[in-house]
XYZ file of C-alpha atoms in Angstrom:
536
model
C 11.570 -15.107 15.260
C 9.874 -11.843 14.418
C 12.122 -9.245 12.861
C 10.410 -5.940 13.490
C 12.038 -3.949 10.751
C 9.743 -0.974 10.378
C 9.745 1.175 7.334
C 7.390 4.117 7.001
C 6.950 4.120 3.257
C 4.539 4.271 0.351
C 3.789 0.859 -0.961
C 2.151 2.061 -4.123
C -0.078 -0.200 -6.147
C -3.771 -0.662 -5.743
C -5.388 0.214 -2.429
C -6.366 -2.911 -0.597
C -4.538 -5.289 -2.927
C -4.004 -8.828 -1.629
C -5.040 -8.183 1.945
C -5.689 -11.081 4.283
C -6.814 -11.645 7.845
C -6.520 -14.209 10.554
C -8.757 -15.390 13.378
C -8.413 -13.996 16.882
C -5.513 -15.512 18.834
C -3.847 -14.975 22.188
C -0.505 -16.440 21.170
C 2.437 -14.768 22.911
C 5.498 -14.144 20.743
C 9.033 -13.351 21.839
C 10.228 -10.407 19.758
C 13.839 -9.778 18.812
C 14.817 -6.513 17.157
C 17.470 -7.208 14.546
C 19.267 -5.257 11.897
C 20.589 -7.037 8.848
C 24.148 -6.043 7.881
C 24.913 -4.142 4.748
C 26.030 -6.080 1.703
C 29.618 -5.449 0.605
C 30.763 -5.860 -2.972
C 33.259 -8.474 -1.730
C 30.358 -10.414 -0.199
C 28.547 -10.375 -3.516
C 31.579 -11.702 -5.398
C 32.030 -14.550 -2.947
C 28.497 -15.874 -3.432
C 28.033 -18.828 -5.728
C 24.973 -19.839 -7.699
C 21.842 -19.111 -5.676
C 18.063 -19.197 -6.019
C 15.212 -17.548 -4.111
C 11.616 -18.728 -4.550
C 8.792 -16.267 -3.847
C 5.116 -17.135 -3.464
C 2.860 -14.746 -5.402
C -0.724 -14.647 -6.625
C -1.598 -14.717 -10.291
C -0.628 -16.747 -13.338
C 2.048 -16.568 -16.027
C 0.992 -12.969 -16.827
C 2.005 -11.821 -13.349
C 4.742 -9.627 -14.869
C 2.268 -7.828 -17.112
C 0.171 -4.671 -16.734
C -2.931 -6.381 -15.353
C -1.035 -7.026 -12.116
C 0.231 -4.222 -9.932
C 2.460 -6.167 -7.610
C 6.102 -5.794 -6.727
C 7.384 -8.716 -8.819
C 7.477 -6.304 -11.757
C 10.300 -4.395 -10.060
C 12.464 -7.426 -10.827
C 11.981 -6.906 -14.565
C 11.330 -3.222 -15.222
C 12.962 -0.029 -13.948
C 10.920 2.910 -12.742
C 12.145 6.467 -13.167
C 12.823 6.715 -9.429
C 12.503 4.465 -6.419
C 10.207 5.891 -3.775
C 7.982 8.933 -3.810
C 8.270 12.713 -3.712
C 10.921 13.918 -1.268
C 11.805 10.303 -0.412
C 12.552 9.291 -4.013
C 15.989 8.272 -5.281
C 16.929 8.137 -8.949
C 16.651 4.856 -10.809
C 16.273 5.079 -14.587
C 16.592 8.829 -14.180
C 20.104 10.242 -13.797
C 18.722 13.685 -12.929
C 15.245 15.189 -12.609
C 14.071 18.763 -12.231
C 10.682 20.404 -11.923
C 9.268 23.834 -12.627
C 8.292 26.091 -9.738
C 4.642 25.133 -10.138
C 5.435 21.376 -10.394
C 3.646 21.174 -13.733
C 6.714 20.440 -15.869
C 9.310 17.794 -15.043
C 12.541 17.304 -16.984
C 14.238 13.903 -16.848
C 17.686 12.977 -18.088
C 18.155 9.230 -18.297
C 21.063 6.995 -17.493
C 22.973 6.016 -20.631
C 24.019 2.587 -19.335
C 20.585 0.944 -19.138
C 19.749 -1.644 -21.799
C 16.747 -3.793 -22.525
C 17.421 -7.444 -21.935
C 17.844 -7.949 -25.696
C 20.752 -5.466 -25.685
C 18.953 -2.419 -27.137
C 19.539 0.813 -25.144
C 16.665 2.179 -23.048
C 15.949 5.732 -24.234
C 13.577 8.631 -23.754
C 11.646 7.311 -26.765
C 10.722 4.208 -24.745
C 9.490 6.352 -21.862
C 7.400 8.582 -24.146
C 6.012 5.539 -25.979
C 4.989 3.915 -22.679
C 3.288 7.052 -21.372
C 1.406 7.477 -24.639
C 0.426 3.808 -24.509
C -0.908 4.122 -20.955
C -3.099 7.029 -22.095
C -4.300 5.381 -25.308
C -8.143 5.235 -25.347
C -7.994 1.454 -25.864
C -5.705 1.023 -22.861
C -6.368 3.721 -20.227
C -4.004 2.000 -17.841
C -5.344 2.918 -14.419
C -2.464 1.261 -12.573
C 0.156 3.714 -13.875
C -0.402 6.358 -11.249
C -0.688 9.967 -12.348
C -0.541 9.451 -16.114
C -4.095 10.714 -16.520
C -2.870 14.124 -15.407
C -0.265 14.304 -18.209
C -0.880 17.017 -20.803
C 2.052 16.259 -23.103
C 5.373 14.431 -23.280
C 8.249 16.011 -25.240
C 11.391 14.066 -26.170
C 14.366 16.468 -26.102
C 16.950 13.939 -27.274
C 17.612 10.213 -26.932
C 18.195 10.513 -23.198
C 16.104 13.498 -22.109
C 12.412 14.377 -22.044
C 9.926 16.668 -20.375
C 6.555 15.694 -18.964
C 3.992 18.486 -18.600
C 0.956 18.001 -16.356
C -2.439 19.700 -16.459
C -2.332 20.215 -12.699
C 0.667 20.373 -10.325
C 2.287 16.973 -9.836
C 4.566 17.055 -6.773
C 5.754 13.503 -7.484
C 6.111 13.545 -11.258
C 6.830 10.078 -12.647
C 6.767 8.344 -9.299
C 8.175 5.075 -8.064
C 5.481 2.881 -9.577
C 5.174 3.852 -13.265
C 7.149 1.387 -15.383
C 8.234 1.604 -19.001
C 8.352 -0.820 -21.899
C 10.509 -1.341 -25.046
C 9.146 0.655 -27.958
C 11.045 -1.364 -30.571
C 9.218 -4.563 -29.557
C 5.734 -3.195 -28.918
C 5.078 -0.227 -31.205
C 3.520 -2.349 -33.971
C 1.176 -4.282 -31.662
C -2.548 -3.534 -31.442
C -3.290 -1.383 -28.352
C -6.827 -2.782 -28.211
C -5.248 -6.143 -27.315
C -2.853 -4.549 -24.809
C -3.705 -6.776 -21.846
C -3.630 -9.896 -24.041
C -0.211 -9.396 -25.673
C 1.943 -12.511 -25.521
C 4.804 -10.184 -24.591
C 3.560 -10.242 -20.998
C 4.166 -13.994 -20.722
C 7.793 -13.681 -21.899
C 8.639 -10.021 -21.280
C 11.810 -8.170 -22.158
C 12.640 -5.685 -19.431
C 15.601 -3.562 -18.343
C 15.719 -4.400 -14.630
C 18.020 -6.508 -12.462
C 16.441 -9.818 -13.567
C 15.479 -11.155 -16.977
C 12.902 -13.696 -18.079
C 13.997 -17.319 -18.596
C 10.841 -19.427 -18.823
C 7.453 -20.096 -17.314
C 5.263 -23.088 -16.617
C 1.574 -22.103 -16.944
C -0.145 -21.587 -13.586
C 2.949 -22.971 -11.850
C 6.040 -20.751 -11.953
C 8.024 -18.018 -13.662
C 11.812 -18.303 -13.664
C 14.079 -15.256 -13.832
C 17.857 -14.960 -13.892
C 20.238 -12.203 -12.816
C 20.916 -9.637 -15.532
C 24.687 -9.561 -16.150
C 24.354 -6.176 -17.896
C 22.404 -4.468 -15.109
C 23.729 -0.929 -14.704
C 24.468 -1.452 -11.011
C 26.190 -4.787 -11.513
C 24.928 -8.351 -11.718
C 22.813 -9.218 -8.635
C 24.289 -11.645 -6.112
C 21.227 -13.899 -6.184
C 21.427 -15.747 -9.491
C 17.843 -16.905 -9.938
C 14.411 -15.863 -8.713
C 11.498 -18.256 -9.089
C 7.986 -16.861 -8.764
C 5.711 -19.649 -7.522
C 2.262 -18.859 -8.914
C -1.256 -19.180 -7.620
C -0.878 -18.076 -4.033
C -1.461 -20.824 -1.493
C -0.971 -21.202 2.229
C 2.283 -19.392 3.087
C 2.804 -21.296 6.353
C 2.632 -24.668 4.608
C 4.740 -23.530 1.669
C 7.447 -22.038 3.891
C 7.561 -24.951 6.335
C 7.845 -27.493 3.522
C 10.738 -25.629 1.916
C 8.828 -24.937 -1.280
C 9.410 -21.175 -0.991
C 11.830 -18.754 0.667
C 9.639 -15.638 0.703
C 5.935 -14.928 1.273
C 4.644 -11.369 0.923
C 1.586 -9.717 2.507
C 1.117 -12.476 5.050
C -1.840 -12.252 7.447
C -1.143 -11.764 11.138
C -2.088 -15.294 12.230
C 0.153 -16.870 9.590
C 2.957 -14.497 10.575
C 2.645 -15.574 14.211
C 2.735 -19.231 13.187
C 5.861 -18.687 11.084
C 7.483 -16.726 13.928
C 7.771 -19.949 15.920
C 10.110 -21.344 13.256
C 13.715 -20.077 13.676
C 14.344 -20.512 9.955
C 12.240 -17.459 9.116
C 11.977 -13.780 9.946
C 8.926 -11.549 9.742
C 9.381 -8.001 8.460
C 6.846 -5.247 9.077
C 6.315 -2.269 6.826
C 3.921 0.617 7.214
C 2.860 3.721 5.333
C 0.595 6.708 5.894
C -0.864 6.666 2.390
C -4.104 4.905 3.365
C -4.799 4.816 7.098
C -7.259 2.176 8.207
C -10.484 3.428 9.766
C -13.963 2.399 10.830
C -16.471 3.909 8.410
C -19.790 4.714 10.091
C -22.888 4.950 7.885
C -24.333 8.314 8.858
C -27.726 7.399 7.404
C -28.265 4.905 10.208
C -30.053 6.498 13.213
C -27.382 5.312 15.652
C -24.588 7.035 13.698
C -26.420 10.165 12.563
C -25.183 12.101 15.613
C -21.490 13.065 15.830
C -21.767 12.804 19.629
C -22.468 9.077 19.278
C -19.625 8.578 16.801
C -17.294 10.315 19.240
C -18.607 8.134 22.086
C -17.975 4.951 20.119
C -14.436 6.094 19.386
C -13.817 6.769 23.096
C -15.094 3.237 23.797
C -12.427 1.563 21.637
C -8.945 0.862 22.964
C -7.167 1.323 19.662
C -3.742 0.718 21.182
C -4.986 -2.518 22.689
C -6.426 -3.502 19.322
C -3.062 -2.810 17.687
C -1.400 -5.092 20.260
C -3.985 -7.813 19.651
C -3.020 -7.888 15.993
C 0.665 -8.054 16.996
C 1.439 -4.751 15.306
C 4.665 -3.194 16.588
C 4.447 -0.348 19.092
C 6.248 1.867 16.597
C 3.186 1.829 14.321
C 1.159 4.827 15.495
C -2.495 5.059 16.323
C -3.834 7.831 14.101
C -6.307 10.591 14.825
C -6.603 12.195 11.404
C -4.775 12.927 8.179
C -1.303 14.302 7.462
C 0.853 14.771 4.343
C 1.728 11.098 3.801
C 5.284 11.871 2.661
C 5.926 13.821 5.914
C 3.662 11.898 8.267
C 6.439 9.665 9.623
C 8.516 12.731 10.455
C 5.529 14.404 12.124
C 4.760 11.282 14.132
C 8.341 10.851 15.329
C 8.472 14.499 16.409
C 5.229 14.126 18.364
C 3.281 16.448 16.049
C 0.920 13.753 14.776
C -2.006 13.551 17.197
C -3.612 10.170 17.849
C -6.952 11.874 18.341
C -9.773 10.708 20.587
C -8.355 8.705 23.503
C -9.695 5.504 25.041
C -12.079 6.521 27.842
C -15.123 4.268 28.436
C -16.565 6.566 31.116
C -16.586 9.493 28.731
C -18.161 7.212 26.108
C -21.013 6.331 28.483
C -21.589 9.986 29.351
C -21.736 11.036 25.703
C -24.174 8.260 24.839
C -26.470 9.338 27.645
C -26.208 12.959 26.546
C -27.285 11.842 23.072
C -30.349 10.167 24.564
C -29.203 6.558 24.408
C -30.151 5.080 27.813
C -30.330 1.486 29.046
C -33.862 1.775 30.401
C -34.520 -1.978 30.343
C -31.255 -2.709 32.149
C -30.504 -5.469 29.644
C -27.075 -4.120 28.753
C -28.218 -2.457 25.512
C -29.099 1.234 25.312
C -32.270 2.441 23.618
C -33.641 5.667 22.204
C -37.098 6.292 20.736
C -37.830 2.567 20.703
C -34.639 1.602 18.859
C -31.768 -0.403 20.327
C -28.160 0.779 20.109
C -27.340 -2.119 17.844
C -25.584 -2.417 14.493
C -23.761 -4.881 12.223
C -20.074 -4.696 11.383
C -19.190 -6.209 8.002
C -15.924 -8.105 8.461
C -13.709 -9.408 5.691
C -13.672 -13.163 6.300
C -10.254 -13.629 4.686
C -7.496 -11.051 4.479
C -4.298 -9.669 6.025
C -5.929 -6.811 7.892
C -7.150 -8.954 10.759
C -10.599 -7.403 10.314
C -12.460 -10.310 11.866
C -10.123 -10.389 14.864
C -10.518 -6.646 15.268
C -14.302 -6.931 15.111
C -14.388 -9.497 17.930
C -12.209 -7.234 20.077
C -14.396 -4.179 19.377
C -17.572 -6.150 20.026
C -16.528 -6.741 23.651
C -15.527 -3.117 24.195
C -18.718 -1.671 22.772
C -20.809 -4.097 24.823
C -19.141 -2.617 27.918
C -20.694 0.796 27.131
C -24.113 -0.566 26.197
C -23.818 -0.884 22.431
C -24.516 -4.205 20.718
C -22.381 -4.927 17.662
C -23.173 -7.964 15.526
C -20.452 -9.317 13.255
C -21.140 -10.493 9.716
C -18.127 -12.228 8.121
C -18.309 -11.915 4.324
C -16.005 -12.066 1.314
C -13.923 -8.992 0.508
C -15.926 -8.447 -2.680
C -19.119 -8.248 -0.608
C -17.531 -5.726 1.761
C -16.379 -3.588 -1.160
C -19.746 -3.726 -2.934
C -21.634 -2.805 0.235
C -19.248 0.067 0.898
C -19.616 1.455 -2.610
C -23.413 1.287 -2.479
C -23.741 2.559 1.098
C -25.612 -0.610 2.120
C -23.906 -1.240 5.465
C -23.911 -0.100 9.098
C -20.172 -0.048 9.719
C -17.118 -1.425 7.963
C -13.332 -1.257 8.368
C -11.751 0.219 5.249
C -9.164 2.713 4.000
C -9.176 6.499 3.912
C -6.946 8.036 1.202
C -4.408 10.273 2.918
C -4.003 12.804 0.136
C -6.600 15.320 -0.998
C -6.987 14.280 -4.631
C -7.549 10.637 -3.674
C -9.963 11.580 -0.920
C -11.970 13.710 -3.326
C -12.010 10.936 -5.944
C -13.098 8.325 -3.405
C -16.414 10.153 -2.810
C -16.223 9.295 0.883
C -17.087 12.891 1.757
C -19.942 13.252 -0.690
C -22.248 10.905 -2.530
C -23.748 7.837 -0.914
C -20.877 5.858 0.604
C -21.126 6.924 4.241
C -23.788 9.600 3.991
C -21.482 12.358 5.233
C -21.343 15.754 3.567
C -19.245 18.755 4.487
C -18.927 21.554 1.894
C -16.382 23.215 4.180
C -14.180 20.118 4.157
C -14.533 19.659 0.403
C -13.453 23.253 -0.157
C -10.370 22.818 2.019
C -9.383 19.604 0.230
C -9.790 21.298 -3.140
C -7.450 24.084 -2.023
C -5.045 21.593 -0.464
C -4.593 19.479 -3.590
C -3.190 22.499 -5.439
C -1.047 23.808 -2.558
C 2.709 23.220 -2.894
C 4.058 25.216 0.043
C 4.664 22.759 2.914
C 3.951 25.270 5.686
C 0.652 26.156 4.066
C -0.092 22.458 3.605
C 0.426 21.870 7.335
C -2.015 24.677 8.152
C -4.620 23.292 5.765
C -4.237 19.768 7.145
C -4.774 21.181 10.639
C -8.044 22.741 9.501
C -9.081 19.474 7.825
C -8.383 17.554 11.016
C -10.347 20.034 13.110
C -13.405 19.215 11.008
C -12.725 15.473 11.077
C -12.252 15.625 14.848
C -15.497 17.553 15.262
C -17.639 15.472 12.919
C -15.923 12.063 13.394
C -17.024 10.648 10.022
C -14.471 7.882 10.597
C -12.707 6.394 13.584
C -9.083 6.265 12.485
C -7.030 3.244 13.531
C -3.450 3.125 12.195
C -1.470 3.442 8.944
C -1.465 0.876 6.160
C 0.637 -2.039 7.456
C 1.880 -5.288 6.006
C 4.049 -8.286 6.844
C 6.555 -10.108 4.664
C 8.280 -13.356 5.646
C 11.745 -14.317 4.409
C 14.082 -17.199 5.136
C 16.834 -16.193 7.561
C 19.503 -16.963 4.949
C 18.303 -13.998 2.876
C 20.408 -11.064 3.992
C 20.426 -7.352 3.285
C 16.746 -6.669 3.823
C 16.873 -4.464 6.924
C 14.669 -1.430 6.291
C 14.033 -2.525 2.724
C 11.288 -4.851 4.014
C 10.074 -6.226 0.650
C 12.471 -8.670 -1.064
C 10.831 -8.271 -4.482
C 11.454 -4.548 -4.537
C 15.122 -4.810 -3.539
C 16.211 -8.281 -4.708
C 19.315 -7.003 -6.515
C 20.647 -5.618 -3.204
C 20.236 -8.887 -1.305
C 22.462 -11.932 -0.888
C 22.324 -15.349 0.750
C 24.207 -16.831 3.671
C 23.623 -20.537 3.386
C 24.923 -21.170 6.905
C 21.896 -19.352 8.374
C 19.161 -21.541 9.898
């Protein structure tokens, strides 16, 4: 069974983390749209001892700062859950910002304790933020801390955070905090090696019990959690990754996260499990054309190639739900779902092979030899697509699909399956013809990525860079919409990328796990879930 529970959201974490792919398949799947019921307090009280086992990558330090995966939400509270206008308070009881979004004031809950019983205070938050910014640490995974100018503790349960530049999100839903009383005397230069990470003391819904190196980490429900003891008594993190289909089918695990599309289809045949889809506009997937290659130097050709690709058909091939939009450009990621649902988010260049052929001919690419491949100035319309040979994106499957469609308009695309590290290295150096990768959907990230300058794709637009620079400091939403429209006009004209769809992912959970619904990821919401052992 496939449970298409769609949640437009921001996953957070590293771009491209733990992404897999599957081989092309024509398997038909019967889809049932379900909605899990809400969990009542009575239902929680009626549950007996229970355990959920989750398959994750990593080793016994998987709860530490070197990992940026959702298992840490089990142990440590963030200030809020979610991002910007979508955020709800977590450790914070209230939060306010100055008109220019440079200063945020947080007042903390007074009923949150570390798992050793010591209260969580503003001093812990300030200590953690200072630690992240320590020159021996420079914790890149704590998003936004590099923009912090100063942190001021007002009292035990209040503090202000002042940023150098406007920070519309403040301390967002990913930055976690650590106990000052246990860590303040440790050497920051050994930060990532601290033994604390193998037996951490947190303040979240679950607390550390034990670990077996390279095998598992066991957690138990926190009876002092501010929102009440979770209904699920124990969570076991099975380490090292592994094949999720085999692990699920054998009963070794109850949950697998970020499952590739072929594995998800295989699991869907088993009535014991449900597949949940999530999606976010933070990093839309796109084909990156290398503008230094003669075939891609002309925007007319890049437009033609985009017309040649049935992006909706490609989405269906990868079994992505119809509700996940095909994208034509960028939009404020925290409002993109709203814009899409209202019809204001344009999917851009439409599938039209005849128009593609006409544009290619206009650009001088003609099949003079009548061998099915166009030529110009003695060069064939031929290129190589680097495809991640293992990952959740379905890149290799997508490449096979696109190969057939481009052949139909006289363009020969070769496919080179390689490891993800090879794809990333080639993309950074600009040593590729075309590759499927992410485009940051917010101006600061797009500027940092150097996709629009430097040597990655060979595209330069001073006009676009200027607009993005203005946009990253703009706080008025109406003005933001106008600026994004101007950005998309340039992207639509120049076609530096062919946009596909938002960041998507699949999680699989045993049907007895209830309460997920739109929450999608069990690790992020485990304390709100419960089990119904009668479920298949």
